[in-house]
Amino acid sequence: MTQFLSRRFRQLVLTLLGVVTLIFFLQRLTGDPTYLLVPETATKVDIDALRQALGFDRPLWQQYLSFLGDLLRFDLGNSVVQSQPVTTIIASRLPYTLQLAFGALLVACGIGLPVGVILAMYRTHPLVRPLAALVFAAQSMPTFWSGILLIMIFAVTLGWLPPSSVGGVEHLVLPSIALGLLSMATFARITRTALLDELTRDYVRSARARGAATPYLLRRHLLRNASIPVISVGALEISNLLSGAVIVETVFAWPGLGQLTVEAILARDFMVVQGIVLLGAFVTVMLNLLADLLYSVVDPRIRLDGAGQ
Amino acid sequence: MSGNKSKWLAVVALGAALWGAAPDMSFAKQRFVIDITSEPSSLDPHKQWNNDSYFVYRNIFDNLITRSDKGEIQPEIATSWKQVSDSVTEFQIRSDVKFHDGRPLTPEDVVFSVMRIIDAKFASPQRGQFNKIIKAEVSGPNLVRLTTDGPYPALLAQLVKLSIVPKHVVEAVGDAAFNLKPVGSGPYAFTEWTKGVAVSLKRHDAYWGRKGPFETAVFRAVRDGATRVANLQAGTADLVTMLDSDLARPLRNAPRAQALTALTERVAYVRLNTSKPPFDNPQVRQAVGLAMDRAGIVEGILGGFDKPLGQMLTPAHAGYAADLPAPGYDVKRAQALVKQAGAAAQAEIELATSPVFDQRVVQAIQQMLTEIGLKVKINMSDMASYLKRAQGGLDAVPQMSFGRWSCACQDADGVLFALLHSSSGWSGYRNPVTDKLLEDARQTLDVAQRNKAYREVSRIVIEQVPLIPLYQSAAIYGASKNLQWTPTPNESLFLNRMTWKP
């Protein structure tokens, strides 16, 4: 286990270094943010003076080295647009992203998993096909459309829920649904496939032959055995929910990292983009690690430090 | 297990729905909610200038001078001013102004504010608008003298944007902390900034001037235009900014909301690089000018909110020449001119633009030019790349580009000098006559003489077509039916100039 973790830690550091290096140079390929900061009437002298004050006139390698130096001290620099530390900016947005991801995951799993079970267990029932169609239709709706639709129905027409922004739990409902619908079908499909796979196994046939009832079978064996693929897809979906919420956040004026990312990229706020990418890479790597650890919890046959890896 | 889970979920959803069922209607109009596009970049008025920041901090701070709703320059912190010499102006400072912390605003604060924004080390992006000022000093009781590096007729137009910050606070807390917790002397005081969400202000009851009608005001960041309109319709927002005509049209007959508009000082225009073929030929430039169906663009595409414009200045600018004839629209003549130009006009022409600008208009321009026989290819790049090329000097400036110009100063100097004078990176035109006129106008304080010079420049632009002004952009706001407010050309959002009729 220790060996496994230390190897994973080395991989983590390398991955993060690669990712920040890539994003550092990619962003700077096409210039710097100075032109976006000054008014149109600024002269070349004004612009050059500001560029120098912001440090973008230095050679790239110098900027890179000082960035890495700061990084070692956990300093992500200052936003050139907002004149504030990047860590402060990201820290203020992160909780909203987590809330939304959690809400969406609740919707996605809460509906997706039971639906997947139903689709697998009652696959001959006449209502199953329409149910499947409904689930996939919900996934196919683009969020900029379904989001506005949800707002128009539940906020403007019915007045049940606030149309946008943050506040109490009620503010979380509509964006969670809009975002959760996207992953719901994925969860349903994976659950169904995994269960169908398990149903053909010998142990199921033997158990049935012994007279075990389906609900008991489901609870004791099937769900547990089918959960491995669901966990790995779940880890991927969480990172999707964390990073892919840009449109939902925009439609619902949800102040998460997605909106911040788009704004920072458009404004060429390099330091903020670097910070977000770094965080994103870190979370993705950690989620994969967590999924690997969970495998061994649900299925003790999977050993993490075995020679098999 | 799954049954329990979905039952629990249903209860949560229902509970949440009931909880949210009562939007805050009962609070009358103590709390006024404004939905802007993004949160302010900064609340320090000497840092980043952009609409969303300005909407908010202009209510927290007083400026040295301001503009009336009609656009005339009028007193604010300075009650009067006089020209001491060609390069020195003296301002009389109000003595009854208090900052939100209770301390009085003094001439020292005014001097400090000027020196701060022109300090190269402070690195204000706005520095270029003020660095003609070389000295600021207290010259007597409640008197401040500003010295410029020569006669500077646009000084007052620029000073409209200069906010007065309290010296004692900025020096005590430092620039970074001041940006997060600004203290001003304006009609509203800062209370809270929830990052990414909203900035809250409360009324400054000891304000020296007209007081705000609302106890508190909240500026929320709502990026999507359709959502801002939905908030307005649901009653969770009272005023929303930056709508386009498609979003504004339904508001014209909405039960609770209305569209408020103002023609701004932003001008949508096409710029031709007169050093690159085929636009080195004045006939081809004239053809492009004649091909532009301004009324068609404004009525057909922009919903009639904007206004066709024949010169680069709007009626909101000092230097606008009302008597200049509008340029003609004549497709037949344009076609003939293109034919005359021969092979040079047959090559593909680049039309550079950025997604920030209205793409429907860009495509319409391409279509209009195709009609007169030019081959135009749209080249879209992100705003930073567009700007870099657009002001990169004669060689870098694209053959043809479409954009919107705003100097945020409502003065001809901020438009014509930057776009035409050969020393400016934006200029795609070389003409010693206009250069001379622009230099003279920049150096004389005689208003009539300036106006004459700018009128002549505008006339030459119509004749020589280095620039093709298309329309004066409208700023469209959505507001509750109860709000009475006149939006201004300089897109300020003064809460204390609003009234609420329940």
mmCIF file of N, CA, C and O in Angstrom, chain A residues 39-98:
data_model
loop_
_atom_site.group_PDB
_atom_site.id
_atom_site.type_symbol
_atom_site.label_atom_id
_atom_site.label_comp_id
_atom_site.label_asym_id
_atom_site.label_seq_id
_atom_site.Cartn_x
_atom_site.Cartn_y
_atom_site.Cartn_z
ATOM 1 N N PRO A 39 -7.704 51.402 -22.020
ATOM 2 C CA PRO A 39 -8.753 51.976 -22.864
ATOM 3 C C PRO A 39 -8.244 52.101 -24.302
ATOM 4 O O PRO A 39 -7.036 52.074 -24.538
ATOM 5 N N GLU A 40 -9.178 52.283 -25.235
ATOM 6 C CA GLU A 40 -8.788 52.301 -26.644
ATOM 7 C C GLU A 40 -7.858 53.459 -26.986
ATOM 8 O O GLU A 40 -7.092 53.384 -27.924
ATOM 9 N N THR A 41 -7.953 54.547 -26.219
ATOM 10 C CA THR A 41 -7.157 55.717 -26.558
ATOM 11 C C THR A 41 -5.724 55.641 -26.037
ATOM 12 O O THR A 41 -4.943 56.560 -26.267
ATOM 13 N N ALA A 42 -5.374 54.560 -25.358
ATOM 14 C CA ALA A 42 -4.016 54.432 -24.837
ATOM 15 C C ALA A 42 -3.018 54.386 -25.995
ATOM 16 O O ALA A 42 -3.260 53.727 -26.997
ATOM 17 N N THR A 43 -1.913 55.085 -25.834
ATOM 18 C CA THR A 43 -0.896 55.074 -26.887
ATOM 19 C C THR A 43 0.059 53.912 -26.659
ATOM 20 O O THR A 43 0.005 53.243 -25.621
ATOM 21 N N LYS A 44 0.936 53.697 -27.631
ATOM 22 C CA LYS A 44 1.877 52.591 -27.525
ATOM 23 C C LYS A 44 2.753 52.753 -26.278
ATOM 24 O O LYS A 44 3.070 51.772 -25.600
ATOM 25 N N VAL A 45 3.106 54.007 -25.986
ATOM 26 C CA VAL A 45 3.937 54.284 -24.803
ATOM 27 C C VAL A 45 3.198 53.861 -23.525
ATOM 28 O O VAL A 45 3.761 53.201 -22.650
ATOM 29 N N ASP A 46 1.900 54.233 -23.436
ATOM 30 C CA ASP A 46 1.091 53.841 -22.270
ATOM 31 C C ASP A 46 1.057 52.319 -22.127
ATOM 32 O O ASP A 46 1.200 51.773 -21.034
ATOM 33 N N ILE A 47 0.828 51.665 -23.278
ATOM 34 C CA ILE A 47 0.679 50.211 -23.256
ATOM 35 C C ILE A 47 1.983 49.544 -22.833
ATOM 36 O O ILE A 47 1.993 48.645 -21.992
ATOM 37 N N ASP A 48 3.099 50.026 -23.401
ATOM 38 C CA ASP A 48 4.392 49.441 -23.035
ATOM 39 C C ASP A 48 4.708 49.649 -21.562
ATOM 40 O O ASP A 48 5.255 48.765 -20.905
ATOM 41 N N ALA A 49 4.331 50.832 -21.046
ATOM 42 C CA ALA A 49 4.595 51.116 -19.634
ATOM 43 C C ALA A 49 3.822 50.146 -18.741
ATOM 44 O O ALA A 49 4.356 49.607 -17.766
ATOM 45 N N LEU A 50 2.551 49.894 -19.101
ATOM 46 C CA LEU A 50 1.740 48.983 -18.292
ATOM 47 C C LEU A 50 2.289 47.560 -18.391
ATOM 48 O O LEU A 50 2.385 46.837 -17.398
ATOM 49 N N ARG A 51 2.666 47.178 -19.621
ATOM 50 C CA ARG A 51 3.199 45.822 -19.823
ATOM 51 C C ARG A 51 4.428 45.600 -18.948
ATOM 52 O O ARG A 51 4.583 44.557 -18.323
ATOM 53 N N GLN A 52 5.250 46.631 -18.878
ATOM 54 C CA GLN A 52 6.465 46.526 -18.079
ATOM 55 C C GLN A 52 6.116 46.419 -16.595
ATOM 56 O O GLN A 52 6.661 45.602 -15.868
ATOM 57 N N ALA A 53 5.133 47.232 -16.179
ATOM 58 C CA ALA A 53 4.744 47.215 -14.768
ATOM 59 C C ALA A 53 4.177 45.857 -14.378
ATOM 60 O O ALA A 53 4.315 45.412 -13.244
ATOM 61 N N LEU A 54 3.504 45.176 -15.322
ATOM 62 C CA LEU A 54 2.912 43.878 -15.029
ATOM 63 C C LEU A 54 3.923 42.737 -15.194
ATOM 64 O O LEU A 54 3.639 41.595 -14.865
ATOM 65 N N GLY A 55 5.079 43.056 -15.775
ATOM 66 C CA GLY A 55 6.124 42.043 -15.907
ATOM 67 C C GLY A 55 6.018 41.184 -17.153
ATOM 68 O O GLY A 55 6.750 40.207 -17.304
ATOM 69 N N PHE A 56 5.138 41.529 -18.075
ATOM 70 C CA PHE A 56 4.983 40.710 -19.281
ATOM 71 C C PHE A 56 6.024 41.047 -20.348
ATOM 72 O O PHE A 56 6.012 40.468 -21.421
ATOM 73 N N ASP A 57 6.897 42.028 -20.054
ATOM 74 C CA ASP A 57 7.932 42.358 -21.039
ATOM 75 C C ASP A 57 9.166 41.479 -20.845
ATOM 76 O O ASP A 57 10.044 41.452 -21.680
ATOM 77 N N ARG A 58 9.213 40.734 -19.749
ATOM 78 C CA ARG A 58 10.378 39.901 -19.485
ATOM 79 C C ARG A 58 10.400 38.701 -20.428
ATOM 80 O O ARG A 58 9.358 38.270 -20.908
ATOM 81 N N PRO A 59 11.601 38.134 -20.676
ATOM 82 C CA PRO A 59 11.645 36.934 -21.523
ATOM 83 C C PRO A 59 10.834 35.808 -20.894
ATOM 84 O O PRO A 59 10.728 35.722 -19.661
ATOM 85 N N LEU A 60 10.282 34.951 -21.765
ATOM 86 C CA LEU A 60 9.395 33.881 -21.275
ATOM 87 C C LEU A 60 10.053 33.011 -20.212
ATOM 88 O O LEU A 60 9.431 32.675 -19.204
ATOM 89 N N TRP A 61 11.328 32.632 -20.429
ATOM 90 C CA TRP A 61 11.954 31.720 -19.471
ATOM 91 C C TRP A 61 12.044 32.347 -18.088
ATOM 92 O O TRP A 61 11.897 31.691 -17.070
ATOM 93 N N GLN A 62 12.244 33.671 -18.063
ATOM 94 C CA GLN A 62 12.293 34.370 -16.765
ATOM 95 C C GLN A 62 10.941 34.321 -16.068
ATOM 96 O O GLN A 62 10.836 34.046 -14.883
ATOM 97 N N GLN A 63 9.890 34.600 -16.877
ATOM 98 C CA GLN A 63 8.542 34.543 -16.306
ATOM 99 C C GLN A 63 8.232 33.142 -15.797
ATOM 100 O O GLN A 63 7.635 32.963 -14.738
ATOM 101 N N TYR A 64 8.687 32.118 -16.572
ATOM 102 C CA TYR A 64 8.418 30.732 -16.205
ATOM 103 C C TYR A 64 9.118 30.367 -14.901
ATOM 104 O O TYR A 64 8.510 29.784 -13.996
ATOM 105 N N LEU A 65 10.397 30.742 -14.812
ATOM 106 C CA LEU A 65 11.150 30.417 -13.601
ATOM 107 C C LEU A 65 10.543 31.089 -12.370
ATOM 108 O O LEU A 65 10.409 30.469 -11.311
ATOM 109 N N SER A 66 10.155 32.359 -12.523
ATOM 110 C CA SER A 66 9.608 33.030 -11.338
ATOM 111 C C SER A 66 8.242 32.431 -10.987
ATOM 112 O O SER A 66 7.867 32.344 -9.819
ATOM 113 N N PHE A 67 7.510 31.960 -12.017
ATOM 114 C CA PHE A 67 6.236 31.281 -11.749
ATOM 115 C C PHE A 67 6.467 29.995 -10.962
ATOM 116 O O PHE A 67 5.806 29.734 -9.949
ATOM 117 N N LEU A 68 7.462 29.189 -11.409
ATOM 118 C CA LEU A 68 7.750 27.941 -10.705
ATOM 119 C C LEU A 68 8.229 28.209 -9.283
ATOM 120 O O LEU A 68 7.842 27.510 -8.344
ATOM 121 N N GLY A 69 9.037 29.275 -9.138
ATOM 122 C CA GLY A 69 9.533 29.635 -7.813
ATOM 123 C C GLY A 69 8.379 29.959 -6.875
ATOM 124 O O GLY A 69 8.320 29.463 -5.743
ATOM 125 N N ASP A 70 7.446 30.767 -7.387
ATOM 126 C CA ASP A 70 6.277 31.126 -6.579
ATOM 127 C C ASP A 70 5.458 29.885 -6.234
ATOM 128 O O ASP A 70 4.937 29.741 -5.127
ATOM 129 N N LEU A 71 5.355 28.989 -7.228
ATOM 130 C CA LEU A 71 4.541 27.792 -7.054
ATOM 131 C C LEU A 71 5.062 26.944 -5.895
ATOM 132 O O LEU A 71 4.285 26.385 -5.122
ATOM 133 N N LEU A 72 6.398 26.865 -5.796
ATOM 134 C CA LEU A 72 6.997 26.087 -4.720
ATOM 135 C C LEU A 72 6.605 26.649 -3.362
ATOM 136 O O LEU A 72 6.559 25.927 -2.368
ATOM 137 N N ARG A 73 6.321 27.949 -3.333
ATOM 138 C CA ARG A 73 5.894 28.563 -2.080
ATOM 139 C C ARG A 73 4.370 28.637 -1.993
ATOM 140 O O ARG A 73 3.804 29.416 -1.237
ATOM 141 N N PHE A 74 3.713 27.835 -2.859
ATOM 142 C CA PHE A 74 2.245 27.779 -2.921
ATOM 143 C C PHE A 74 1.631 29.141 -3.233
ATOM 144 O O PHE A 74 0.538 29.452 -2.789
ATOM 145 N N ASP A 75 2.387 29.961 -3.960
ATOM 146 C CA ASP A 75 1.877 31.278 -4.344
ATOM 147 C C ASP A 75 1.551 31.221 -5.832
ATOM 148 O O ASP A 75 2.424 30.998 -6.663
ATOM 149 N N LEU A 76 0.284 31.395 -6.161
ATOM 150 C CA LEU A 76 -0.123 31.313 -7.563
ATOM 151 C C LEU A 76 -0.101 32.671 -8.244
ATOM 152 O O LEU A 76 -0.535 32.823 -9.370
ATOM 153 N N GLY A 77 0.359 33.695 -7.562
ATOM 154 C CA GLY A 77 0.445 35.014 -8.189
ATOM 155 C C GLY A 77 -0.837 35.816 -8.043
ATOM 156 O O GLY A 77 -1.775 35.393 -7.375
ATOM 157 N N ASN A 78 -0.842 36.971 -8.700
ATOM 158 C CA ASN A 78 -1.998 37.868 -8.622
ATOM 159 C C ASN A 78 -2.712 37.922 -9.959
ATOM 160 O O ASN A 78 -2.088 37.860 -11.008
ATOM 161 N N SER A 79 -4.031 38.073 -9.902
ATOM 162 C CA SER A 79 -4.799 38.287 -11.124
ATOM 163 C C SER A 79 -4.503 39.688 -11.641
ATOM 164 O O SER A 79 -4.573 40.654 -10.890
ATOM 165 N N VAL A 80 -4.168 39.808 -12.933
ATOM 166 C CA VAL A 80 -3.857 41.139 -13.456
ATOM 167 C C VAL A 80 -5.129 41.954 -13.660
ATOM 168 O O VAL A 80 -5.087 43.164 -13.731
ATOM 169 N N VAL A 81 -6.270 41.284 -13.778
ATOM 170 C CA VAL A 81 -7.515 42.012 -13.985
ATOM 171 C C VAL A 81 -8.087 42.463 -12.643
ATOM 172 O O VAL A 81 -8.514 43.597 -12.471
ATOM 173 N N GLN A 82 -8.083 41.556 -11.672
ATOM 174 C CA GLN A 82 -8.743 41.850 -10.411
ATOM 175 C C GLN A 82 -7.798 42.368 -9.330
ATOM 176 O O GLN A 82 -8.250 42.718 -8.244
ATOM 177 N N SER A 83 -6.492 42.380 -9.611
ATOM 178 C CA SER A 83 -5.488 42.832 -8.641
ATOM 179 C C SER A 83 -5.661 42.149 -7.287
ATOM 180 O O SER A 83 -5.630 42.784 -6.248
ATOM 181 N N GLN A 84 -5.890 40.846 -7.315
ATOM 182 C CA GLN A 84 -6.051 40.083 -6.076
ATOM 183 C C GLN A 84 -5.310 38.761 -6.219
ATOM 184 O O GLN A 84 -5.125 38.284 -7.331
ATOM 185 N N PRO A 85 -4.914 38.143 -5.088
ATOM 186 C CA PRO A 85 -4.230 36.852 -5.182
ATOM 187 C C PRO A 85 -5.139 35.792 -5.808
ATOM 188 O O PRO A 85 -6.338 35.722 -5.491
ATOM 189 N N VAL A 86 -4.550 34.995 -6.692
ATOM 190 C CA VAL A 86 -5.322 33.959 -7.382
ATOM 191 C C VAL A 86 -5.917 32.970 -6.389
ATOM 192 O O VAL A 86 -7.058 32.519 -6.536
ATOM 193 N N THR A 87 -5.140 32.649 -5.351
ATOM 194 C CA THR A 87 -5.639 31.675 -4.372
ATOM 195 C C THR A 87 -6.930 32.187 -3.713
ATOM 196 O O THR A 87 -7.865 31.422 -3.511
ATOM 197 N N THR A 88 -6.985 33.482 -3.415
ATOM 198 C CA THR A 88 -8.193 34.048 -2.813
ATOM 199 C C THR A 88 -9.370 33.918 -3.775
ATOM 200 O O THR A 88 -10.476 33.548 -3.373
ATOM 201 N N ILE A 89 -9.117 34.243 -5.042
ATOM 202 C CA ILE A 89 -10.192 34.216 -6.032
ATOM 203 C C ILE A 89 -10.727 32.800 -6.188
ATOM 204 O O ILE A 89 -11.938 32.559 -6.152
ATOM 205 N N ILE A 90 -9.809 31.837 -6.329
ATOM 206 C CA ILE A 90 -10.252 30.450 -6.539
ATOM 207 C C ILE A 90 -10.944 29.919 -5.285
ATOM 208 O O ILE A 90 -11.995 29.283 -5.362
ATOM 209 N N ALA A 91 -10.379 30.234 -4.128
ATOM 210 C CA ALA A 91 -10.974 29.735 -2.879
ATOM 211 C C ALA A 91 -12.401 30.250 -2.707
ATOM 212 O O ALA A 91 -13.261 29.549 -2.172
ATOM 213 N N SER A 92 -12.672 31.467 -3.191
ATOM 214 C CA SER A 92 -14.027 32.001 -3.010
ATOM 215 C C SER A 92 -15.012 31.326 -3.956
ATOM 216 O O SER A 92 -16.208 31.285 -3.684
ATOM 217 N N ARG A 93 -14.522 30.787 -5.083
ATOM 218 C CA ARG A 93 -15.422 30.163 -6.043
ATOM 219 C C ARG A 93 -15.594 28.657 -5.820
ATOM 220 O O ARG A 93 -16.609 28.087 -6.199
ATOM 221 N N LEU A 94 -14.566 28.030 -5.247
ATOM 222 C CA LEU A 94 -14.560 26.573 -5.138
ATOM 223 C C LEU A 94 -15.786 26.003 -4.416
ATOM 224 O O LEU A 94 -16.386 25.041 -4.884
ATOM 225 N N PRO A 95 -16.205 26.586 -3.275
ATOM 226 C CA PRO A 95 -17.352 26.010 -2.575
ATOM 227 C C PRO A 95 -18.599 25.913 -3.461
ATOM 228 O O PRO A 95 -19.349 24.932 -3.387
ATOM 229 N N TYR A 96 -18.804 26.913 -4.321
ATOM 230 C CA TYR A 96 -19.987 26.886 -5.183
ATOM 231 C C TYR A 96 -19.909 25.743 -6.189
ATOM 232 O O TYR A 96 -20.893 25.075 -6.472
ATOM 233 N N THR A 97 -18.687 25.549 -6.716
ATOM 234 C CA THR A 97 -18.502 24.449 -7.659
ATOM 235 C C THR A 97 -18.780 23.116 -6.980
ATOM 236 O O THR A 97 -19.454 22.244 -7.537
ATOM 237 N N LEU A 98 -18.293 22.970 -5.746
ATOM 238 C CA LEU A 98 -18.506 21.715 -5.025
ATOM 239 C C LEU A 98 -19.984 21.494 -4.735
ATOM 240 O O LEU A 98 -20.510 20.397 -4.911
#
